[in-house]
Amino acid sequence: MPTITYIDHDGTERPIEAKNGETVMETAIKNSVPGIDADCGGACACATCHVYVDEAFMDKVGQPEDMEQSMLDFAENVQANSRLSCQIQISDDLDGLRVTTPESQH
Amino acid sequence: MPDTAQLIENDVLARNLEGPIDKVDPSEAALFEHNVHHEVFRRLRREDPVHFLPDSAFGPYWSITKFQDIVTVDSNHKVFSSQPSIVIGDPTDNFQPPMFIAMDQPKHDVQRRAAQPAVAPTQLSELEALIRERVCTILDSLPVGEEFNWVEKVSVELTTQMLATLFDFPFEDRHKLPFWSDVATTSDAVGVVGADMEWRMKHLTECLEYFSRLWVERANQPQKFDFISLLAHSEDTKHMIDEPMELLGNLMLLIVGGNDTTRNSISGGVYFLNKFPGEYEKLKANPELIPNMVSEIIRYQTPLAHMRRIALEDFELGGKTIKKGDKVVMWYASGNRDEEVIENADEFRIDRERARHHVSFGFGIHRCMGNRVAEMQLRILWEEILKRFDHLEVVSEPERVQSNFVTGYVNLPVVLHAKA
Ligand code: HEM
Ligand code: FES
């Protein structure tokens, strides 16, 4: 089982054992990780699951598709490593992934 | 007005509940005014969730009534266009100034991006102290133990002050804002009977003139974080001053978008806690429920009952084919009561799990830009109410707004009871 580490905006780390096939958003919600609202429940339609992906994993995680990019455009403090966590599916490849949640979701 | 109520009972409601399913028309504003629209939507969700009505006061249109179908339509902006308007009807005077809520990509994106910093979380934390101070002033001025209209004294006043802050609008003139908002929404396009479209035009022109003056002032000062300053300074929108109709349209959007919606959520919360006294007790016992309750109030109220789209190509939904060019109405008021997604959806529960999962703010690229301000305004209000009053009692049924778009209250008679 891959481990995903969630880091909140003031640096607290929460390593979580994740299940393959679930998303980084779902894993956070199921484990009550703060900092992700996921208002639309994973439909790529609200942008309240915004996270920053650790640079070391950028290639493995890949680039956002069209719709995700459109939604990200309206999140706050978007950076080159911003992704919507409901669009990142967990697999063994992502074992060790670290994502940081923003101070607030918009 | 008992005769109107009678009319509803006997005619509009009966026709929609007992008549043939293919004639059901949830767009009649009287249904909302009398708060019976939920029954009509319940029938549609059960019998014909993706419903086509070939003939109505607003022409032929589709009704989308299930939560998931609404998400599908709302997040598919390539197929479902927001142009030229997002309300069910088209105004009889054809006056539809452009505004970004009623624009598609790419123009929508640049205009929204220019205005958005005014209501982004960073800016809101700057505004929180001011908003709290104003809430306190208003609450401290209320009469205790005597009946008054909560809508007028609290909901309207508080929302007006919030809007004035977001526009950095001259405080002493702030009452112009809700007035212009009312003018903008008093349109036959949302089912208002007898709307005077000429009077409407005259006042909208006044609004444009007033804001044009503010715009010129702000353009010549350093950029700040109010809507006008942001728009006047952004490379993408600074020429809007030369496009008066587009400026007016966006002003109408920013004024109306925040006004009735927040106002009616403020009133709605008071009403719901009175309808569900057990929830009021829970709240008093546990004020930490406030943020969750705020989402539940916004779901239960659904301040905007619908948004409309036009299909740009044929689209299959729920076993039906929506044809290119068809008008599609997403009924948020219905999606928020969809039992398949929301358990006991007709109940108001302040400790509901996943209360944020509602459709009141829409989804996709047009998802409400001001949602965090609205939530903050309500949160602060309830924090301060609980500190001050033992009980906020609704003493008779409210009088409601006549519209199939804005759901809300004209009059909510209450009596405040002080803490022992
Ligand atoms: C409880 C309060 C509110 C509710 C229920 C609400 C609801 C909505 C809805 C349903 C939409 C359209 C979503 C869609 O088409 O998918 C919307 C858009 C919008 N709202 Fe709100 N709103 C609220 C408060 C506010 C406030 C306080 C403001 C700002 C002052 C605001 C500004 C806007 C703007 C500018 C848009 C257009 C966004 C776009 O097209 O990209 N709203 N709102
Ligand atoms: S949960 Fe809504 S976009 Fe990810």
XYZ file of C-alpha atoms and ligand atoms in Angstrom:
573
model
C 0.000 0.000 0.000
C 1.480 3.352 -1.044
C 2.028 6.028 1.595
C 0.910 9.573 0.855
C 2.067 12.385 3.123
C -0.179 15.426 3.523
C 1.503 18.558 4.800
C -0.631 21.451 5.928
C 0.262 25.092 5.385
C 2.064 25.385 8.697
C 4.135 22.302 8.133
C 2.349 19.532 10.061
C 2.906 16.219 8.265
C 0.333 13.424 8.127
C 1.521 10.208 6.469
C -1.425 8.028 5.394
C -1.533 4.473 4.066
C -3.533 4.858 0.872
C -5.366 2.401 -1.361
C -4.504 1.992 -5.016
C -7.228 3.307 -7.300
C -8.540 5.907 -4.875
C -7.712 9.553 -5.376
C -5.504 11.783 -3.260
C -8.674 13.732 -2.383
C -10.687 10.648 -1.317
C -7.858 9.388 0.835
C -7.679 12.754 2.586
C -11.422 12.905 3.244
C -11.615 9.308 4.501
C -8.781 9.965 6.914
C -10.080 13.366 8.044
C -7.016 15.178 6.762
C -7.778 18.914 7.135
C -7.257 21.476 4.367
C -9.263 19.809 1.604
C -12.988 20.598 1.271
C -13.893 18.687 -1.913
C -17.284 20.359 -2.209
C -18.158 18.630 -5.491
C -17.136 15.194 -4.266
C -14.512 14.611 -6.936
C -16.252 15.765 -10.108
C -13.474 18.210 -11.014
C -16.071 20.935 -10.677
C -15.270 23.004 -7.577
C -11.476 23.360 -7.144
C -11.732 23.051 -3.347
C -9.322 20.105 -3.323
C -6.331 22.159 -4.486
C -2.888 20.856 -3.409
C 0.761 21.520 -4.221
C 2.604 18.452 -5.437
C 6.172 17.834 -4.291
C 8.540 18.712 -7.138
C 10.129 15.247 -7.039
C 6.791 13.699 -8.050
C 5.732 16.174 -10.710
C 6.604 13.848 -13.607
C 4.896 10.828 -12.093
C 1.742 12.741 -11.215
C 1.547 14.289 -14.665
C -0.171 17.374 -16.013
C -3.787 18.456 -15.479
C -6.287 17.818 -18.275
C -8.323 20.611 -19.847
C -11.191 20.737 -17.368
C -8.878 20.545 -14.376
C -6.817 23.397 -15.767
C -9.964 25.476 -16.280
C -10.971 24.919 -12.659
C -7.467 25.523 -11.327
C -7.466 28.878 -13.072
C -9.870 30.119 -10.401
C -8.162 28.721 -7.332
C -6.108 31.084 -5.180
C -2.287 31.135 -5.109
C -1.916 28.670 -7.962
C 1.662 27.561 -8.693
C 3.301 25.425 -11.352
C 2.908 22.392 -9.064
C -0.772 22.997 -8.292
C -3.185 20.134 -8.915
C -6.722 19.208 -7.967
C -6.274 16.224 -5.698
C -9.483 14.527 -6.878
C -7.799 14.120 -10.258
C -4.729 12.280 -8.951
C -5.243 8.511 -8.800
C -3.083 6.618 -6.393
C -0.932 3.723 -7.600
C 2.272 2.051 -6.393
C 4.151 4.548 -8.536
C 3.070 7.308 -6.197
C 4.341 5.635 -3.031
C 6.008 8.349 -0.968
C 4.094 11.198 -2.629
C 4.056 14.417 -0.617
C 1.354 17.043 -1.155
C 0.920 20.352 0.645
C -2.514 21.840 1.244
C -3.002 25.598 0.815
C -3.894 27.882 3.715
C -7.475 28.048 2.445
C -9.511 26.730 -0.458
C -11.568 29.122 -2.591
C -53.352 37.138 0.498
C -55.741 34.225 0.934
C -57.154 34.439 -2.590
C -53.707 33.986 -4.127
C -53.061 31.076 -1.830
C -56.349 29.595 -2.913
C -55.395 30.010 -6.525
C -52.221 28.104 -5.858
C -53.950 25.328 -4.021
C -56.617 24.936 -6.627
C -54.946 25.655 -9.839
C -51.200 26.003 -10.299
C -50.236 23.431 -7.719
C -52.955 20.927 -8.600
C -52.108 21.188 -12.268
C -48.458 20.494 -11.555
C -49.013 17.709 -9.058
C -51.975 15.882 -10.526
C -52.037 16.909 -14.196
C -50.260 14.981 -16.950
C -46.520 14.744 -16.386
C -45.658 16.152 -19.795
C -47.374 19.434 -18.878
C -45.556 20.000 -15.576
C -44.067 23.506 -15.464
C -41.961 24.283 -12.374
C -41.125 27.777 -13.642
C -44.291 29.460 -12.385
C -43.074 32.078 -9.899
C -46.169 31.648 -7.723
C -44.974 28.158 -6.781
C -41.868 29.667 -5.208
C -43.710 32.555 -3.635
C -45.841 30.042 -1.755
C -42.984 27.648 -1.076
C -44.707 24.728 -2.775
C -42.149 24.267 -5.538
C -40.507 21.412 -3.604
C -43.560 19.229 -4.160
C -43.440 19.787 -7.888
C -39.732 18.989 -8.019
C -40.239 15.846 -5.955
C -42.663 14.645 -8.596
C -40.277 15.467 -11.423
C -37.318 13.731 -9.746
C -39.443 10.628 -9.346
C -41.341 10.541 -12.629
C -39.347 12.507 -15.176
C -36.011 13.792 -13.858
C -34.840 15.147 -17.218
C -38.054 16.815 -18.244
C -38.946 18.600 -21.474
C -41.759 21.109 -21.631
C -42.505 22.119 -25.229
C -44.525 25.173 -24.334
C -44.291 27.624 -21.409
C -44.294 31.342 -20.661
C -40.541 31.126 -21.280
C -40.747 28.989 -24.385
C -39.706 25.339 -24.610
C -37.188 24.238 -21.979
C -35.627 21.235 -20.250
C -35.726 20.857 -16.476
C -32.745 19.088 -14.889
C -33.779 18.045 -11.392
C -31.314 15.426 -10.064
C -28.121 16.367 -8.222
C -25.746 14.361 -10.430
C -27.350 15.495 -13.677
C -26.964 19.103 -12.533
C -23.254 18.496 -11.875
C -22.939 16.948 -15.344
C -24.535 19.901 -17.111
C -22.950 22.586 -14.939
C -19.425 21.257 -15.400
C -19.755 20.764 -19.148
C -19.308 24.345 -20.311
C -18.198 23.237 -23.783
C -21.626 21.770 -24.528
C -23.794 23.977 -22.330
C -23.329 27.664 -23.062
C -24.111 30.441 -20.604
C -24.592 33.010 -23.359
C -26.464 35.301 -23.572
C -28.237 34.851 -20.240
C -28.424 32.515 -17.243
C -32.049 33.024 -16.230
C -34.910 31.062 -17.705
C -36.597 33.879 -19.585
C -35.463 36.490 -22.026
C -36.471 40.043 -21.122
C -39.265 41.469 -23.261
C -37.213 44.605 -23.924
C -34.266 42.528 -25.151
C -31.944 44.450 -22.845
C -29.221 41.987 -21.848
C -25.962 43.746 -21.083
C -22.991 41.348 -21.189
C -21.604 40.088 -17.874
C -19.117 37.323 -17.216
C -21.599 34.955 -15.585
C -23.324 34.958 -18.974
C -20.192 34.563 -21.081
C -18.321 31.504 -22.281
C -14.564 30.943 -22.397
C -12.241 32.672 -23.011
C -13.827 36.037 -22.193
C -15.471 34.734 -19.031
C -12.131 33.612 -17.646
C -10.247 36.877 -18.026
C -13.017 38.986 -16.548
C -13.596 36.664 -13.612
C -9.881 36.517 -12.896
C -9.740 40.322 -12.766
C -12.563 40.663 -10.218
C -11.905 37.577 -8.111
C -9.111 38.837 -5.783
C -11.718 41.037 -4.012
C -13.374 37.908 -2.607
C -10.478 35.449 -2.398
C -9.639 34.016 1.041
C -6.533 36.184 1.554
C -8.520 39.361 1.077
C -11.354 38.069 3.235
C -9.130 37.575 6.230
C -8.316 41.289 5.861
C -12.029 42.126 5.935
C -13.114 39.840 8.749
C -12.586 42.301 11.619
C -14.508 45.057 9.848
C -17.390 42.755 8.990
C -17.569 41.558 12.595
C -17.617 45.103 13.919
C -20.553 45.921 11.656
C -22.446 42.812 12.640
C -22.051 43.799 16.299
C -23.262 47.344 15.680
C -26.375 46.115 13.922
C -27.188 43.434 16.497
C -26.677 45.857 19.380
C -29.159 48.299 17.852
C -32.038 45.800 17.659
C -35.121 46.097 19.882
C -35.455 43.262 22.386
C -38.899 41.886 23.213
C -40.826 43.613 20.447
C -41.763 42.477 16.969
C -39.819 43.697 13.923
C -38.992 42.604 10.371
C -35.678 40.704 10.462
C -35.269 41.048 6.699
C -35.257 44.811 6.776
C -33.334 45.459 9.981
C -30.705 42.744 9.704
C -30.537 40.793 6.433
C -30.767 43.767 4.098
C -28.633 46.086 6.199
C -25.854 43.585 6.774
C -25.676 42.493 3.150
C -25.693 46.094 2.019
C -22.742 46.884 4.264
C -20.896 43.798 3.061
C -21.395 44.834 -0.571
C -20.361 48.407 0.176
C -17.122 46.983 1.592
C -16.456 44.805 -1.461
C -16.976 47.789 -3.776
C -15.391 50.267 -1.364
C -18.600 52.163 -2.039
C -19.279 55.503 -0.272
C -20.830 54.283 2.986
C -23.444 57.030 3.233
C -24.796 56.129 -0.221
C -24.800 52.386 0.453
C -28.593 52.022 0.227
C -28.352 52.633 -3.484
C -26.807 49.157 -3.800
C -29.792 47.030 -2.738
C -32.053 49.422 -4.607
C -30.156 48.843 -7.855
C -30.092 45.159 -7.127
C -33.886 45.133 -6.822
C -34.153 47.115 -10.017
C -31.961 44.600 -11.820
C -33.929 41.574 -10.609
C -37.368 43.098 -11.182
C -37.557 41.698 -14.672
C -40.172 39.795 -16.568
C -37.371 37.390 -17.496
C -37.699 35.714 -14.074
C -41.468 35.693 -13.935
C -42.083 38.992 -12.143
C -45.568 40.009 -13.180
C -46.010 43.628 -14.245
C -42.316 44.598 -14.165
C -41.940 48.141 -15.501
C -39.089 47.736 -17.929
C -38.791 51.465 -18.696
C -38.446 52.448 -15.053
C -35.872 49.674 -14.759
C -33.821 51.127 -17.600
C -33.821 54.607 -16.093
C -32.400 53.423 -12.785
C -29.858 51.104 -14.339
C -28.556 54.094 -16.277
C -28.177 55.972 -12.992
C -26.247 53.050 -11.549
C -23.910 53.055 -14.532
C -23.271 56.790 -14.182
C -22.515 56.531 -10.500
C -20.057 53.691 -10.932
C -18.404 55.286 -13.946
C -17.450 58.191 -11.685
C -16.005 55.823 -9.087
C -14.154 53.970 -11.834
C -12.400 57.085 -13.109
C -11.390 58.037 -9.564
C -9.991 54.589 -8.819
C -8.225 54.263 -12.157
C -6.228 57.347 -11.198
C -5.277 56.017 -7.767
C -3.011 53.077 -6.885
C -4.722 49.682 -7.190
C -6.622 48.394 -4.180
C -8.640 45.230 -3.596
C -12.196 46.390 -4.195
C -14.060 45.225 -7.308
C -13.915 48.583 -9.079
C -10.255 49.252 -8.457
C -9.352 45.702 -9.537
C -11.333 45.954 -12.776
C -10.054 49.460 -13.512
C -6.439 48.353 -13.132
C -6.401 44.905 -14.740
C -4.890 44.840 -18.244
C -7.776 42.630 -19.352
C -10.622 44.792 -18.101
C -9.381 48.361 -17.823
C -11.032 49.249 -21.146
C -14.437 48.247 -19.865
C -15.104 51.906 -19.063
C -15.350 52.425 -22.848
C -17.892 49.598 -23.127
C -20.674 50.983 -20.943
C -23.032 48.075 -21.503
C -20.404 45.560 -20.479
C -19.533 47.642 -17.445
C -23.191 47.862 -16.469
C -23.682 44.133 -16.982
C -20.778 43.249 -14.733
C -21.883 45.760 -12.099
C -25.318 44.166 -12.113
C -23.663 40.775 -11.697
C -21.474 41.827 -8.794
C -24.294 43.676 -7.024
C -27.050 41.127 -7.578
C -24.773 38.099 -7.183
C -24.016 38.929 -3.585
C -27.157 40.727 -2.542
C -30.329 38.651 -2.535
C -28.413 35.428 -2.083
C -26.667 36.415 1.128
C -29.659 38.362 2.398
C -31.989 35.407 2.013
C -29.524 32.991 3.608
C -29.384 35.316 6.615
C -33.183 35.287 6.901
C -33.495 31.620 6.005
C -31.285 30.494 8.875
C -33.517 32.215 11.417
C -36.626 30.697 9.890
C -35.201 27.145 9.694
C -33.991 27.130 13.296
C -37.532 28.040 14.306
C -39.043 25.313 12.127
C -36.596 22.794 13.589
C -36.342 23.785 17.281
C -34.265 20.693 18.095
C -31.566 22.073 15.799
C -31.670 25.416 17.591
C -31.019 23.576 20.859
C -28.117 21.683 19.296
C -26.635 24.952 18.104
C -26.880 26.609 21.502
C -25.300 23.586 23.134
C -22.520 23.469 20.577
C -21.635 26.736 18.791
C -18.808 24.897 17.043
C -21.419 23.629 14.659
C -21.753 27.111 13.129
C -19.560 26.578 10.020
C -21.356 23.334 9.238
C -24.725 24.964 9.865
C -23.840 27.770 7.474
C -23.458 25.258 4.626
C -26.692 23.571 5.648
C -28.550 26.911 5.651
C -27.258 27.634 2.159
C -28.302 24.201 0.935
C -31.721 24.317 2.547
C -32.453 27.831 1.308
C -30.941 27.415 -2.194
C -30.961 31.209 -2.705
C -30.804 30.880 -6.474
C -33.343 28.333 -7.652
C -31.874 27.833 -11.105
C -29.298 28.619 -13.764
C -29.975 28.145 -17.438
C -27.819 27.035 -20.369
C -28.203 26.608 -24.142
C -27.007 23.306 -25.662
C -24.378 23.848 -28.352
C -24.692 20.254 -29.588
C -26.938 17.229 -29.060
C -26.399 15.640 -25.653
C -27.706 12.417 -24.080
C -28.841 12.741 -20.485
C -30.978 10.355 -18.466
C -32.074 8.482 -21.592
C -33.246 11.641 -23.358
C -31.644 13.618 -26.135
C -31.218 17.312 -25.504
C -31.020 18.888 -28.954
C -28.584 21.509 -30.110
C -30.123 24.932 -29.437
C -32.393 23.740 -26.615
C -32.769 25.733 -23.434
C -31.704 23.768 -20.354
C -32.624 24.809 -16.815
C -30.682 23.320 -13.891
C -32.961 23.456 -10.874
C -30.599 23.793 -7.915
C -33.679 24.034 -5.682
C -34.417 20.450 -6.705
C -30.880 19.035 -6.723
C -30.479 20.095 -3.105
C -33.429 17.908 -2.105
C -32.341 14.841 -4.084
C -32.579 11.897 -1.682
C -30.205 9.830 -3.767
C -27.352 12.125 -2.791
C -28.563 13.839 0.377
C -30.037 11.731 3.140
C -33.351 13.018 4.555
C -32.930 15.968 2.258
C -36.134 17.687 3.399
C -34.784 17.963 6.908
C -32.658 20.842 8.129
C -29.782 19.292 10.108
C -27.022 21.542 11.313
C -24.656 18.654 12.015
C -25.192 16.995 8.649
C -22.197 15.054 7.390
C -20.531 16.557 4.335
C -22.825 19.579 4.491
C -20.681 21.377 1.920
C -21.758 18.888 -0.728
C -24.710 20.906 -2.061
C -25.460 22.576 -5.398
C -26.382 26.083 -4.169
C -23.126 27.571 -5.478
C -23.233 25.700 -8.767
C -20.250 23.840 -10.193
C -17.734 24.200 -12.994
C -16.136 27.363 -14.293
C -19.085 29.541 -13.254
C -19.182 28.208 -9.689
C -20.005 31.060 -7.331
C -17.089 33.396 -6.931
C -18.419 34.948 -3.720
C -19.137 31.741 -1.820
C -16.465 32.314 0.821
C -17.633 35.864 1.586
C -21.184 34.668 1.962
C -20.104 31.871 4.295
C -17.957 34.219 6.332
C -20.776 36.747 6.665
C -23.148 34.087 7.957
C -20.593 32.520 10.275
C -19.766 35.837 11.952
C -23.434 36.732 12.254
C -24.316 33.494 14.053
C -21.273 33.700 16.330
C -22.410 37.127 17.457
C -26.107 36.204 17.717
C -25.306 33.321 20.054
C -23.238 35.605 22.271
C -26.123 38.051 22.635
C -29.532 36.459 22.485
C -31.119 33.481 24.103
C -33.663 33.010 21.372
C -34.688 34.557 18.106
C -38.358 33.790 17.719
C -40.218 33.876 14.409
C -43.719 35.036 15.330
C -45.571 34.470 12.068
C -45.003 32.916 8.664
C -42.798 34.972 6.339
C -43.901 36.701 3.181
C -41.835 35.445 0.251
C -40.362 36.793 -2.964
C -42.219 36.159 -6.215
C -39.561 34.805 -8.556
C -38.466 31.489 -10.010
C -34.836 32.614 -9.678
C -34.321 34.329 -6.325
C -35.874 32.371 -3.477
C -36.306 34.433 -0.366
C -38.184 36.596 2.064
C -39.743 40.038 2.000
C -40.903 39.959 5.579
C -39.852 37.754 8.496
C -41.476 38.941 11.737
C -39.359 38.094 14.791
C -39.060 38.859 18.480
C -35.667 38.738 20.198
C -35.309 37.275 23.649
C -32.376 38.427 25.740
C -30.072 36.048 27.589
C -31.171 35.427 31.144
C -25.260 32.255 -0.254
C -24.880 33.136 -1.122
C -24.681 32.885 -2.599
C -25.215 31.918 -3.409
C -26.173 30.807 -3.033
C -24.693 32.144 -4.740
C -25.002 31.354 -5.836
C -24.386 31.459 -7.071
C -24.629 30.578 -8.185
C -25.629 29.439 -8.196
C -23.823 30.967 -9.208
C -23.747 30.340 -10.599
C -23.003 29.035 -10.550
C -23.023 28.249 -11.834
O -23.491 28.733 -12.867
O -22.545 27.106 -11.793
C -23.084 32.104 -8.739
C -22.168 32.789 -9.489
C -21.590 33.956 -9.080
N -21.684 34.538 -7.827
Fe -22.678 33.814 -6.238
N -23.870 33.227 -4.713
C -23.828 33.710 -3.425
C -23.091 34.791 -2.969
C -22.300 35.580 -3.763
C -21.566 36.734 -3.300
C -21.516 37.249 -1.881
C -20.944 37.251 -4.411
C -20.044 38.448 -4.531
C -20.203 39.573 -4.085
C -21.266 36.410 -5.539
C -20.809 36.603 -6.819
C -20.970 35.706 -7.858
C -20.381 35.885 -9.161
C -19.504 37.037 -9.610
C -20.766 34.787 -9.942
C -20.387 34.492 -11.391
C -19.263 33.501 -11.451
C -18.868 33.100 -12.860
O -19.665 33.177 -13.783
O -17.716 32.682 -13.025
N -22.089 35.408 -5.106
N -23.432 32.378 -7.434
S -13.348 17.751 -5.270
Fe -14.228 19.278 -6.494
S -12.675 19.647 -7.924
Fe -11.799 18.112 -6.698
